[in-house]
Amino acid sequence: MADFKTHVSVGAATGFAVAVVSYNWNLIPNAYMAVIVFFATVIGSFMPDSDSDSGIPLKIIFTTYAYFMAAISLYWLHVAGANLPLKIFVPSASFFFVLKFLKEKFKDWTDHRGIFHSVPAWLATFLISLFIAGTTNLSIREQFVIAFAVSMGYLCHLVLDELYSLNVVTEGILGEKKYTMKEIWNRHWGKKKSWGTALDLGFNQKEKLPGIIAWTTVAVFLILDWKAIIELIKLIGSN
């Protein structure tokens, strides 16, 4: 599979493309939103490795999550008109809860290359991002752009992992020793054992429960986002 540096680099390139297209097609109002779209894509590009127990990726991922939870809780409190002590306490508590408690529990609950590397996890990421964006004062179009950006980053991670499961990529294109196409294909038919583990439907895991939970999450958030989806369809139809 691709390493963390490669995932972030490809995620950044994808984020730049999504931000430029969104801005040029007038899907977002200004350059500031384009920057948000870029970083949303980059964040999405390393989200599948949330289940990795290795040091730097896990630390970066959960530190990002912690800051995000602190920021979104501060935003909600501000909208609700909460007092200053509450605005200080709740975001701080959210930050340390994610970084100190949830991170360790998450390591115990998950296996690398598990359910987070699957199609339902990608779909759930889009729908959850759309739901969170819907709690802000962004327009319906901007909400979908943000959710799309996160999901595109997520998808490019999964696709990259699958590409790195092909001998033609790791040995033929990126490898120091160059093989002929016939030699590459004859080495396990051009595929590694990890082929198919990043874009599966969630039921190739050791247990079926994670897949059931993932698809249930997709169904729940599809219902929660249904109103926003209908509004977007109406918006597209009116243009």
XYZ file of C-alpha atoms in Angstrom:
239
model
C 0.000 0.000 0.000
C 1.045 3.618 -0.415
C 2.787 5.299 2.514
C 1.426 8.266 4.462
C 3.548 10.818 2.601
C 2.286 9.584 -0.761
C -1.333 9.702 0.412
C -0.986 13.288 1.621
C 0.811 14.360 -1.577
C -1.875 12.865 -3.819
C -4.549 14.244 -1.491
C -3.055 17.724 -1.816
C -3.006 17.455 -5.619
C -6.617 16.260 -5.590
C -7.580 19.051 -3.198
C -6.001 21.650 -5.453
C -7.937 20.302 -8.441
C -11.252 20.199 -6.561
C -10.727 23.733 -5.202
C -9.827 25.184 -8.612
C -12.764 23.514 -10.389
C -15.200 24.539 -7.642
C -14.029 28.148 -7.771
C -13.949 28.414 -11.575
C -17.410 26.853 -11.881
C -18.757 29.320 -9.265
C -19.741 26.506 -6.905
C -18.100 28.401 -4.048
C -18.244 32.171 -3.457
C -14.611 33.151 -2.889
C -10.966 32.130 -2.562
C -11.322 31.661 1.201
C -13.826 28.870 0.605
C -11.438 27.386 -1.970
C -8.795 27.095 0.759
C -11.317 25.310 2.993
C -12.174 22.938 0.129
C -8.473 22.202 -0.375
C -7.869 21.321 3.280
C -11.132 19.341 3.463
C -9.829 17.146 0.635
C -6.435 16.709 2.285
C -8.075 15.735 5.578
C -10.244 13.238 3.724
C -7.171 11.747 2.061
C -5.771 10.376 5.306
C -9.043 9.571 7.086
C -9.006 5.886 5.993
C -5.807 5.440 8.027
C -7.676 6.316 11.205
C -7.434 2.614 11.991
C -3.636 2.603 11.766
C -1.779 2.096 15.050
C 1.463 3.544 13.685
C 2.771 6.716 15.312
C 2.785 9.770 13.046
C -0.320 9.086 10.882
C -2.494 8.276 13.902
C -1.212 11.291 15.803
C -1.872 13.664 12.886
C -5.305 12.210 12.214
C -6.583 12.392 15.780
C -5.003 15.790 16.428
C -6.903 17.030 13.369
C -10.099 15.398 14.642
C -9.560 16.959 18.078
C -9.164 20.472 16.678
C -12.171 19.938 14.426
C -14.381 18.837 17.336
C -13.213 21.808 19.397
C -13.937 24.202 16.516
C -17.373 22.782 15.672
C -18.447 22.742 19.330
C -17.310 26.373 19.696
C -19.297 27.268 16.581
C -22.466 25.595 17.885
C -22.094 27.288 21.276
C -21.598 30.660 19.601
C -24.725 30.189 17.485
C -26.662 29.161 20.606
C -25.465 32.300 22.435
C -23.630 30.444 25.216
C -21.605 32.341 27.813
C -17.791 32.656 27.729
C -16.934 30.007 30.401
C -18.983 27.435 28.487
C -17.278 28.431 25.225
C -13.919 27.759 26.867
C -14.785 24.572 28.755
C -16.724 22.556 26.158
C -14.252 22.947 23.221
C -11.328 22.186 25.557
C -13.095 19.111 26.938
C -13.939 17.971 23.377
C -10.304 18.368 22.330
C -8.863 16.289 25.174
C -11.661 13.703 24.968
C -10.787 12.949 21.333
C -7.006 13.096 21.775
C -6.608 11.286 25.087
C -9.588 8.937 25.407
C -11.148 8.287 22.008
C -7.782 7.801 20.308
C -6.752 4.973 22.651
C -10.152 3.302 22.547
C -10.190 3.545 18.777
C -6.868 1.697 18.562
C -8.412 -1.151 20.547
C -11.591 -1.264 18.453
C -10.100 -1.276 14.948
C -7.700 -3.201 12.726
C -5.681 -1.580 9.949
C -7.056 -2.146 6.462
C -10.379 -2.975 8.088
C -13.785 -1.417 7.509
C -12.355 2.097 7.053
C -10.924 0.843 3.768
C -14.246 0.061 2.095
C -16.956 1.508 -0.134
C -19.546 1.953 2.665
C -16.984 3.841 4.764
C -16.399 6.185 1.817
C -20.147 6.737 1.316
C -20.650 7.261 5.051
C -17.847 9.838 5.058
C -19.627 11.852 2.358
C -23.007 11.683 4.106
C -21.617 12.467 7.569
C -19.639 15.407 6.152
C -22.801 16.669 4.471
C -24.719 16.364 7.738
C -22.053 18.309 9.652
C -21.875 20.971 6.928
C -25.652 21.263 7.212
C -25.322 22.486 10.802
C -23.523 25.622 9.569
C -24.846 28.660 7.696
C -23.310 27.519 4.398
C -25.546 27.428 1.338
C -26.775 24.038 0.134
C -24.334 24.207 -2.769
C -21.383 24.943 -0.462
C -22.430 22.121 1.872
C -22.243 19.620 -0.987
C -18.916 20.984 -2.224
C -17.363 20.521 1.231
C -18.784 17.000 1.589
C -17.670 16.157 -1.945
C -14.154 17.447 -1.201
C -13.801 15.265 1.903
C -15.156 12.219 0.066
C -12.858 12.795 -2.922
C -9.853 12.864 -0.613
C -11.101 9.661 1.012
C -11.673 7.990 -2.359
C -8.240 8.935 -3.721
C -6.704 7.194 -0.669
C -8.630 3.982 -1.381
C -7.846 4.059 -5.100
C -4.159 4.690 -4.396
C -4.025 1.706 -2.035
C -5.561 -0.479 -4.733
C -3.085 0.780 -7.343
C -0.219 -0.044 -4.993
C -1.605 -3.575 -4.806
C -0.701 -4.032 -8.469
C 2.778 -5.276 -9.358
C 2.655 -3.192 -12.522
C 2.712 -0.087 -10.302
C 5.060 -1.057 -7.476
C 7.484 -3.109 -9.567
C 6.990 -1.876 -13.108
C 6.436 1.880 -12.709
C 7.832 2.733 -9.283
C 10.241 -0.155 -8.768
C 13.976 0.312 -9.059
C 14.334 -2.941 -10.980
C 12.386 -2.841 -14.215
C 10.499 -5.974 -15.202
C 8.862 -6.726 -18.532
C 5.055 -6.713 -18.594
C 5.073 -10.502 -18.912
C 7.287 -10.878 -15.837
C 5.099 -8.499 -13.835
C 1.922 -10.324 -14.828
C 3.391 -13.714 -14.002
C 4.234 -12.582 -10.474
C 0.885 -13.568 -8.895
C -1.038 -12.436 -11.993
C 0.083 -8.865 -11.490
C -1.712 -8.519 -8.148
C -0.637 -8.673 -4.509
C -2.602 -10.293 -1.688
C -3.800 -6.831 -0.607
C -5.647 -6.348 -3.916
C -9.361 -5.750 -3.337
C -9.062 -4.870 0.358
C -9.462 -1.103 -0.042
C -12.531 -0.909 -2.278
C -14.544 -3.879 -1.040
C -18.194 -3.678 0.027
C -17.412 -4.076 3.720
C -17.936 -7.821 4.075
C -14.440 -9.102 3.336
C -13.431 -8.497 6.935
C -12.802 -11.160 9.576
C -16.188 -10.307 11.080
C -19.404 -9.227 9.332
C -20.529 -6.818 12.081
C -18.330 -3.858 10.932
C -19.824 -4.116 7.440
C -23.357 -4.173 8.825
C -22.608 -1.135 11.007
C -21.048 0.708 8.065
C -24.026 0.151 5.747
C -26.445 0.993 8.564
C -24.558 4.271 9.062
C -24.917 4.995 5.340
C -28.685 4.363 5.536
C -29.168 6.501 8.657
C -27.282 9.509 7.328
C -28.930 9.158 3.926
C -32.248 9.658 5.707
C -30.866 12.554 7.754
C -29.474 14.215 4.610
C -32.511 13.507 2.450
C -33.907 17.042 2.733
C -30.565 18.533 1.652
C -30.342 16.096 -1.266
C -33.837 17.059 -2.453
C -32.928 20.756 -2.172
C -29.832 20.200 -4.303
C -31.859 18.336 -6.948
C -34.316 21.240 -7.071
C -31.425 23.695 -7.324
C -29.905 21.792 -10.233
C -33.279 21.529 -11.925
C -33.846 25.284 -11.704
C -30.533 26.108 -13.430
